[in-house]
């Protein structure tokens, strides 16, 4: 079973979650503020964090960013907000899943099981080796990337997207596969992928109109391949 940190300021909801998760044989600690959550994560090892957004001291979205600065523990957002734009932003900022209140404990348990399964599967994989595609050099273990010997300043999601595509050079990857493997989502908005591809292209010194590494095939998917020889290069 899992070690769970519940971050929830509503005492009634918090008590119910603790009771049901404990009955399911999980080890549970709980706090009611973002700062307490950060202290807990800094001092204890958890398998998953259930994070409410409406915290009294700090918005949960900001708390998520701070958590991501110190740990890769899977985070499930528990929120009464159902705005799709905000949900997409939270997933891009590092949340592993989300649930809109009210939800059943059985639903939460199922989501926890899925998140933990993905996390454990990733931990069981052998250490990845250095990936080279043209002038790109990507070190998945150190999470560092270089282009023509210069370090690339990439966000967490940009790096994941680049590394995933670079690991399959020349292969057209469907958008559904990108959502499933990079965003860990079974569904989502294609705009999320487009925005990250745009940011990534900018950092690779290219555009959608004049691609070098990243090529979009409309209605099919995306591929990364070494650039063709160019005049003057």
PDB file of C-alpha atoms in Angstrom:
ATOM      1  CA  UNK A   1       0.000   0.000   0.000  1.00  0.00           C
ATOM      2  CA  UNK A   2       1.000   3.645  -0.327  1.00  0.00           C
ATOM      3  CA  UNK A   3       2.238   6.412   1.927  1.00  0.00           C
ATOM      4  CA  UNK A   4      -0.106   9.338   1.284  1.00  0.00           C
ATOM      5  CA  UNK A   5       0.028  13.018   2.226  1.00  0.00           C
ATOM      6  CA  UNK A   6      -3.413  14.655   2.236  1.00  0.00           C
ATOM      7  CA  UNK A   7      -3.300  18.456   1.932  1.00  0.00           C
ATOM      8  CA  UNK A   8      -6.830  19.662   2.712  1.00  0.00           C
ATOM      9  CA  UNK A   9      -8.043  22.518   4.929  1.00  0.00           C
ATOM     10  CA  UNK A  10     -11.691  21.394   5.156  1.00  0.00           C
ATOM     11  CA  UNK A  11     -11.711  19.332   8.358  1.00  0.00           C
ATOM     12  CA  UNK A  12     -14.756  17.276   7.335  1.00  0.00           C
ATOM     13  CA  UNK A  13     -13.299  16.320   3.936  1.00  0.00           C
ATOM     14  CA  UNK A  14      -9.884  15.759   5.462  1.00  0.00           C
ATOM     15  CA  UNK A  15     -11.210  13.403   8.165  1.00  0.00           C
ATOM     16  CA  UNK A  16     -13.223  11.430   5.607  1.00  0.00           C
ATOM     17  CA  UNK A  17     -10.192  11.004   3.339  1.00  0.00           C
ATOM     18  CA  UNK A  18      -7.978   9.937   6.221  1.00  0.00           C
ATOM     19  CA  UNK A  19     -10.536   7.417   7.445  1.00  0.00           C
ATOM     20  CA  UNK A  20     -11.210   5.805   4.087  1.00  0.00           C
ATOM     21  CA  UNK A  21      -7.567   5.758   2.942  1.00  0.00           C
ATOM     22  CA  UNK A  22      -6.514   4.223   6.260  1.00  0.00           C
ATOM     23  CA  UNK A  23      -9.247   1.595   5.926  1.00  0.00           C
ATOM     24  CA  UNK A  24      -7.757   0.792   2.510  1.00  0.00           C
ATOM     25  CA  UNK A  25      -4.446   0.040   4.318  1.00  0.00           C
ATOM     26  CA  UNK A  26      -2.670   3.210   3.185  1.00  0.00           C
ATOM     27  CA  UNK A  27      -0.390   5.115   5.571  1.00  0.00           C
ATOM     28  CA  UNK A  28      -1.759   8.655   5.790  1.00  0.00           C
ATOM     29  CA  UNK A  29      -0.419  11.961   7.073  1.00  0.00           C
ATOM     30  CA  UNK A  30      -2.425  15.146   6.670  1.00  0.00           C
ATOM     31  CA  UNK A  31      -1.964  18.915   6.847  1.00  0.00           C
ATOM     32  CA  UNK A  32      -4.193  21.905   6.243  1.00  0.00           C
ATOM     33  CA  UNK A  33      -1.824  24.448   4.682  1.00  0.00           C
ATOM     34  CA  UNK A  34       0.644  24.651   1.807  1.00  0.00           C
ATOM     35  CA  UNK A  35       3.603  25.514   4.052  1.00  0.00           C
ATOM     36  CA  UNK A  36       2.917  22.489   6.245  1.00  0.00           C
ATOM     37  CA  UNK A  37       2.786  20.362   3.102  1.00  0.00           C
ATOM     38  CA  UNK A  38       6.185  21.627   1.974  1.00  0.00           C
ATOM     39  CA  UNK A  39       7.659  20.827   5.401  1.00  0.00           C
ATOM     40  CA  UNK A  40       6.166  17.327   5.330  1.00  0.00           C
ATOM     41  CA  UNK A  41       7.538  16.562   1.878  1.00  0.00           C
ATOM     42  CA  UNK A  42      10.954  17.881   2.888  1.00  0.00           C
ATOM     43  CA  UNK A  43      11.129  15.578   5.921  1.00  0.00           C
ATOM     44  CA  UNK A  44       9.185  12.452   4.937  1.00  0.00           C
ATOM     45  CA  UNK A  45       8.999  10.217   1.893  1.00  0.00           C
ATOM     46  CA  UNK A  46       5.541   9.877   0.334  1.00  0.00           C
ATOM     47  CA  UNK A  47       4.316   7.781  -2.574  1.00  0.00           C
ATOM     48  CA  UNK A  48       1.610  10.276  -3.528  1.00  0.00           C
ATOM     49  CA  UNK A  49       0.272  13.699  -2.485  1.00  0.00           C
ATOM     50  CA  UNK A  50      -3.430  14.609  -2.679  1.00  0.00           C
ATOM     51  CA  UNK A  51      -3.437  18.408  -2.957  1.00  0.00           C
ATOM     52  CA  UNK A  52      -6.449  20.700  -2.492  1.00  0.00           C
ATOM     53  CA  UNK A  53      -6.261  24.022  -4.360  1.00  0.00           C
ATOM     54  CA  UNK A  54      -8.250  26.193  -1.955  1.00  0.00           C
ATOM     55  CA  UNK A  55      -5.715  26.398   0.859  1.00  0.00           C
ATOM     56  CA  UNK A  56      -5.798  29.256   3.407  1.00  0.00           C
ATOM     57  CA  UNK A  57      -2.173  30.366   3.143  1.00  0.00           C
ATOM     58  CA  UNK A  58      -1.245  29.771  -0.488  1.00  0.00           C
ATOM     59  CA  UNK A  59      -3.150  28.801  -3.602  1.00  0.00           C
ATOM     60  CA  UNK A  60      -2.675  25.141  -4.414  1.00  0.00           C
ATOM     61  CA  UNK A  61      -1.400  25.988  -7.909  1.00  0.00           C
ATOM     62  CA  UNK A  62       1.503  27.917  -6.369  1.00  0.00           C
ATOM     63  CA  UNK A  63       2.017  25.140  -3.837  1.00  0.00           C
ATOM     64  CA  UNK A  64       2.295  22.660  -6.724  1.00  0.00           C
ATOM     65  CA  UNK A  65       5.090  24.690  -8.330  1.00  0.00           C
ATOM     66  CA  UNK A  66       6.944  24.823  -5.012  1.00  0.00           C
ATOM     67  CA  UNK A  67       6.502  21.081  -4.490  1.00  0.00           C
ATOM     68  CA  UNK A  68       7.880  20.413  -7.952  1.00  0.00           C
ATOM     69  CA  UNK A  69      10.964  22.413  -6.985  1.00  0.00           C
ATOM     70  CA  UNK A  70      11.880  19.910  -4.270  1.00  0.00           C
ATOM     71  CA  UNK A  71      10.333  16.555  -5.218  1.00  0.00           C
ATOM     72  CA  UNK A  72       9.037  14.395  -8.082  1.00  0.00           C
ATOM     73  CA  UNK A  73       6.429  12.695  -5.878  1.00  0.00           C
ATOM     74  CA  UNK A  74       3.193  12.088  -7.839  1.00  0.00           C
ATOM     75  CA  UNK A  75       0.611  14.796  -7.103  1.00  0.00           C
ATOM     76  CA  UNK A  76      -3.146  14.376  -7.556  1.00  0.00           C
ATOM     77  CA  UNK A  77      -5.026  17.671  -7.523  1.00  0.00           C
ATOM     78  CA  UNK A  78      -8.345  17.647  -5.613  1.00  0.00           C
ATOM     79  CA  UNK A  79     -10.342  20.688  -6.640  1.00  0.00           C
ATOM     80  CA  UNK A  80     -13.815  22.151  -6.863  1.00  0.00           C
ATOM     81  CA  UNK A  81     -12.680  24.122  -9.917  1.00  0.00           C
ATOM     82  CA  UNK A  82     -13.660  22.563 -13.225  1.00  0.00           C
ATOM     83  CA  UNK A  83     -12.270  25.158 -15.628  1.00  0.00           C
ATOM     84  CA  UNK A  84     -10.534  23.209 -18.396  1.00  0.00           C
ATOM     85  CA  UNK A  85      -7.920  25.898 -19.034  1.00  0.00           C
ATOM     86  CA  UNK A  86      -6.822  25.839 -15.403  1.00  0.00           C
ATOM     87  CA  UNK A  87      -6.788  22.039 -15.313  1.00  0.00           C
ATOM     88  CA  UNK A  88      -4.545  21.936 -18.403  1.00  0.00           C
ATOM     89  CA  UNK A  89      -2.249  24.519 -16.813  1.00  0.00           C
ATOM     90  CA  UNK A  90      -1.982  22.471 -13.607  1.00  0.00           C
ATOM     91  CA  UNK A  91      -1.128  19.315 -15.556  1.00  0.00           C
ATOM     92  CA  UNK A  92       1.509  21.259 -17.482  1.00  0.00           C
ATOM     93  CA  UNK A  93       2.908  22.604 -14.210  1.00  0.00           C
ATOM     94  CA  UNK A  94       3.565  19.097 -12.942  1.00  0.00           C
ATOM     95  CA  UNK A  95       0.353  17.603 -11.582  1.00  0.00           C
ATOM     96  CA  UNK A  96       0.024  13.906 -12.382  1.00  0.00           C
ATOM     97  CA  UNK A  97      -3.768  13.781 -12.251  1.00  0.00           C
ATOM     98  CA  UNK A  98      -6.765  15.714 -10.953  1.00  0.00           C
ATOM     99  CA  UNK A  99     -10.190  15.074  -9.482  1.00  0.00           C
ATOM    100  CA  UNK A 100     -13.076  17.545  -9.407  1.00  0.00           C
ATOM    101  CA  UNK A 101     -15.025  17.649  -6.120  1.00  0.00           C
ATOM    102  CA  UNK A 102     -17.210  16.024  -5.065  1.00  0.00           C
ATOM    103  CA  UNK A 103     -15.658  12.628  -5.762  1.00  0.00           C
ATOM    104  CA  UNK A 104     -15.904   9.219  -4.157  1.00  0.00           C
ATOM    105  CA  UNK A 105     -13.037   7.677  -2.219  1.00  0.00           C
ATOM    106  CA  UNK A 106     -13.257   4.710  -4.613  1.00  0.00           C
ATOM    107  CA  UNK A 107     -12.607   7.090  -7.512  1.00  0.00           C
ATOM    108  CA  UNK A 108      -9.630   8.607  -5.689  1.00  0.00           C
ATOM    109  CA  UNK A 109      -8.251   5.132  -4.902  1.00  0.00           C
ATOM    110  CA  UNK A 110      -8.495   4.137  -8.567  1.00  0.00           C
ATOM    111  CA  UNK A 111      -6.659   7.290  -9.674  1.00  0.00           C
ATOM    112  CA  UNK A 112      -3.991   6.719  -6.997  1.00  0.00           C
ATOM    113  CA  UNK A 113      -3.474   3.146  -8.192  1.00  0.00           C
ATOM    114  CA  UNK A 114      -2.999   4.322 -11.791  1.00  0.00           C
ATOM    115  CA  UNK A 115      -0.585   7.109 -10.827  1.00  0.00           C
ATOM    116  CA  UNK A 116       1.460   4.805  -8.592  1.00  0.00           C
ATOM    117  CA  UNK A 117       1.574   2.109 -11.271  1.00  0.00           C
ATOM    118  CA  UNK A 118       3.040   4.598 -13.757  1.00  0.00           C
ATOM    119  CA  UNK A 119       5.534   5.915 -11.192  1.00  0.00           C
ATOM    120  CA  UNK A 120       6.724   2.416 -10.243  1.00  0.00           C
ATOM    121  CA  UNK A 121       6.988   1.339 -13.859  1.00  0.00           C
ATOM    122  CA  UNK A 122       9.137   4.390 -14.596  1.00  0.00           C
ATOM    123  CA  UNK A 123      11.330   3.593 -11.594  1.00  0.00           C
ATOM    124  CA  UNK A 124      11.841   0.026 -12.812  1.00  0.00           C
ATOM    125  CA  UNK A 125      13.178   1.100 -16.187  1.00  0.00           C
ATOM    126  CA  UNK A 126      16.957   0.821 -16.738  1.00  0.00           C
ATOM    127  CA  UNK A 127      18.919   4.089 -16.619  1.00  0.00           C
ATOM    128  CA  UNK A 128      18.476   5.806 -19.998  1.00  0.00           C
ATOM    129  CA  UNK A 129      21.526   6.431 -22.135  1.00  0.00           C
ATOM    130  CA  UNK A 130      22.605   9.613 -23.890  1.00  0.00           C
ATOM    131  CA  UNK A 131      20.481  10.423 -26.951  1.00  0.00           C
ATOM    132  CA  UNK A 132      22.062  12.154 -29.952  1.00  0.00           C
ATOM    133  CA  UNK A 133      20.130  13.406 -32.970  1.00  0.00           C
ATOM    134  CA  UNK A 134      22.065  15.707 -35.277  1.00  0.00           C
ATOM    135  CA  UNK A 135      23.421  18.525 -33.106  1.00  0.00           C
ATOM    136  CA  UNK A 136      21.080  17.603 -30.249  1.00  0.00           C
ATOM    137  CA  UNK A 137      22.474  15.819 -27.205  1.00  0.00           C
ATOM    138  CA  UNK A 138      20.004  14.725 -24.516  1.00  0.00           C
ATOM    139  CA  UNK A 139      20.867  13.143 -21.168  1.00  0.00           C
ATOM    140  CA  UNK A 140      17.611  11.739 -19.706  1.00  0.00           C
ATOM    141  CA  UNK A 141      19.264  10.732 -16.429  1.00  0.00           C
ATOM    142  CA  UNK A 142      20.617  14.216 -15.673  1.00  0.00           C
ATOM    143  CA  UNK A 143      17.689  15.849 -17.489  1.00  0.00           C
ATOM    144  CA  UNK A 144      20.032  18.035 -19.512  1.00  0.00           C
ATOM    145  CA  UNK A 145      19.927  18.896 -23.211  1.00  0.00           C
ATOM    146  CA  UNK A 146      22.349  20.669 -25.532  1.00  0.00           C
ATOM    147  CA  UNK A 147      22.103  21.966 -29.081  1.00  0.00           C
ATOM    148  CA  UNK A 148      25.399  22.296 -30.945  1.00  0.00           C
ATOM    149  CA  UNK A 149      27.223  22.220 -27.605  1.00  0.00           C
ATOM    150  CA  UNK A 150      25.093  24.926 -25.966  1.00  0.00           C
ATOM    151  CA  UNK A 151      22.823  24.082 -23.025  1.00  0.00           C
ATOM    152  CA  UNK A 152      19.094  24.391 -23.614  1.00  0.00           C
ATOM    153  CA  UNK A 153      16.997  25.993 -20.876  1.00  0.00           C
ATOM    154  CA  UNK A 154      13.919  23.747 -20.950  1.00  0.00           C
ATOM    155  CA  UNK A 155      10.952  23.409 -18.644  1.00  0.00           C
ATOM    156  CA  UNK A 156      10.137  19.990 -17.216  1.00  0.00           C
ATOM    157  CA  UNK A 157       7.467  19.299 -19.841  1.00  0.00           C
ATOM    158  CA  UNK A 158       9.549  20.670 -22.723  1.00  0.00           C
ATOM    159  CA  UNK A 159      12.388  18.336 -21.760  1.00  0.00           C
ATOM    160  CA  UNK A 160      10.040  15.342 -21.493  1.00  0.00           C
ATOM    161  CA  UNK A 161       8.586  16.103 -24.926  1.00  0.00           C
ATOM    162  CA  UNK A 162      11.999  16.570 -26.545  1.00  0.00           C
ATOM    163  CA  UNK A 163      13.454  13.423 -24.963  1.00  0.00           C
ATOM    164  CA  UNK A 164      10.446  11.304 -25.953  1.00  0.00           C
ATOM    165  CA  UNK A 165      10.569  12.413 -29.602  1.00  0.00           C
ATOM    166  CA  UNK A 166      14.379  12.212 -29.779  1.00  0.00           C
ATOM    167  CA  UNK A 167      14.218   8.641 -28.521  1.00  0.00           C
ATOM    168  CA  UNK A 168      12.236   7.810 -31.691  1.00  0.00           C
ATOM    169  CA  UNK A 169      14.112   9.759 -34.411  1.00  0.00           C
ATOM    170  CA  UNK A 170      12.302   9.852 -37.730  1.00  0.00           C
ATOM    171  CA  UNK A 171       9.180   8.192 -36.297  1.00  0.00           C
ATOM    172  CA  UNK A 172       5.879  10.048 -36.589  1.00  0.00           C
ATOM    173  CA  UNK A 173       4.352   9.974 -33.079  1.00  0.00           C
ATOM    174  CA  UNK A 174       0.554  10.412 -32.920  1.00  0.00           C
ATOM    175  CA  UNK A 175      -0.740  13.167 -30.655  1.00  0.00           C
ATOM    176  CA  UNK A 176      -2.694  10.651 -28.581  1.00  0.00           C
ATOM    177  CA  UNK A 177       0.566   8.851 -27.827  1.00  0.00           C
ATOM    178  CA  UNK A 178       2.229  12.116 -26.809  1.00  0.00           C
ATOM    179  CA  UNK A 179      -0.644  12.874 -24.430  1.00  0.00           C
ATOM    180  CA  UNK A 180      -0.438   9.378 -22.937  1.00  0.00           C
ATOM    181  CA  UNK A 181       3.356   9.142 -22.615  1.00  0.00           C
ATOM    182  CA  UNK A 182       4.470  12.733 -21.977  1.00  0.00           C
ATOM    183  CA  UNK A 183       1.408  14.187 -20.241  1.00  0.00           C
ATOM    184  CA  UNK A 184       0.189  10.892 -18.747  1.00  0.00           C
ATOM    185  CA  UNK A 185      -3.330  11.675 -19.990  1.00  0.00           C
ATOM    186  CA  UNK A 186      -5.713   9.488 -21.948  1.00  0.00           C
ATOM    187  CA  UNK A 187      -7.361  12.584 -23.409  1.00  0.00           C
ATOM    188  CA  UNK A 188      -6.704  16.298 -23.648  1.00  0.00           C
ATOM    189  CA  UNK A 189      -6.565  19.393 -25.820  1.00  0.00           C
ATOM    190  CA  UNK A 190      -4.282  19.343 -28.886  1.00  0.00           C
ATOM    191  CA  UNK A 191      -3.573  22.997 -28.125  1.00  0.00           C
ATOM    192  CA  UNK A 192      -1.515  21.866 -25.135  1.00  0.00           C
ATOM    193  CA  UNK A 193       0.837  19.983 -27.469  1.00  0.00           C
ATOM    194  CA  UNK A 194       0.916  22.831 -30.001  1.00  0.00           C
ATOM    195  CA  UNK A 195       1.886  25.382 -27.343  1.00  0.00           C
ATOM    196  CA  UNK A 196       4.741  23.239 -26.027  1.00  0.00           C
ATOM    197  CA  UNK A 197       5.960  22.474 -29.554  1.00  0.00           C
ATOM    198  CA  UNK A 198       5.977  26.206 -30.284  1.00  0.00           C
ATOM    199  CA  UNK A 199       8.035  26.928 -27.154  1.00  0.00           C
ATOM    200  CA  UNK A 200      10.387  24.051 -27.954  1.00  0.00           C
ATOM    201  CA  UNK A 201      10.873  25.193 -31.562  1.00  0.00           C
ATOM    202  CA  UNK A 202      11.760  28.679 -30.363  1.00  0.00           C
ATOM    203  CA  UNK A 203      14.490  27.261 -28.133  1.00  0.00           C
ATOM    204  CA  UNK A 204      15.781  25.074 -30.976  1.00  0.00           C
ATOM    205  CA  UNK A 205      16.002  28.164 -33.204  1.00  0.00           C
ATOM    206  CA  UNK A 206      13.346  27.106 -35.683  1.00  0.00           C
ATOM    207  CA  UNK A 207       9.716  27.778 -36.590  1.00  0.00           C
ATOM    208  CA  UNK A 208       6.782  25.704 -37.780  1.00  0.00           C
ATOM    209  CA  UNK A 209       7.155  27.318 -41.211  1.00  0.00           C
ATOM    210  CA  UNK A 210      10.892  26.554 -41.325  1.00  0.00           C
ATOM    211  CA  UNK A 211      11.425  23.420 -39.226  1.00  0.00           C
ATOM    212  CA  UNK A 212      14.820  21.828 -38.718  1.00  0.00           C
ATOM    213  CA  UNK A 213      14.273  19.140 -36.060  1.00  0.00           C
ATOM    214  CA  UNK A 214      10.563  19.180 -35.272  1.00  0.00           C
ATOM    215  CA  UNK A 215       8.136  18.350 -38.070  1.00  0.00           C
ATOM    216  CA  UNK A 216       4.351  18.330 -37.709  1.00  0.00           C
ATOM    217  CA  UNK A 217       2.326  16.176 -40.078  1.00  0.00           C
ATOM    218  CA  UNK A 218      -1.171  17.623 -40.039  1.00  0.00           C
ATOM    219  CA  UNK A 219      -3.726  15.108 -38.855  1.00  0.00           C
ATOM    220  CA  UNK A 220      -1.048  12.474 -38.196  1.00  0.00           C
ATOM    221  CA  UNK A 221       1.453  13.499 -35.537  1.00  0.00           C
ATOM    222  CA  UNK A 222       4.922  14.878 -34.837  1.00  0.00           C
ATOM    223  CA  UNK A 223       8.412  13.614 -35.598  1.00  0.00           C
ATOM    224  CA  UNK A 224      11.932  14.682 -34.699  1.00  0.00           C
ATOM    225  CA  UNK A 225      14.793  13.992 -37.099  1.00  0.00           C
ATOM    226  CA  UNK A 226      18.229  15.406 -37.901  1.00  0.00           C
ATOM    227  CA  UNK A 227      18.106  18.553 -40.012  1.00  0.00           C
ATOM    228  CA  UNK A 228      18.802  18.245 -43.696  1.00  0.00           C
ATOM    229  CA  UNK A 229      21.821  20.073 -45.077  1.00  0.00           C
ATOM    230  CA  UNK A 230      21.020  23.720 -45.629  1.00  0.00           C
ATOM    231  CA  UNK A 231      22.642  26.302 -47.917  1.00  0.00           C
ATOM    232  CA  UNK A 232      25.459  28.054 -46.115  1.00  0.00           C
ATOM    233  CA  UNK A 233      25.689  25.348 -43.451  1.00  0.00           C
TER     234      UNK A 233
END
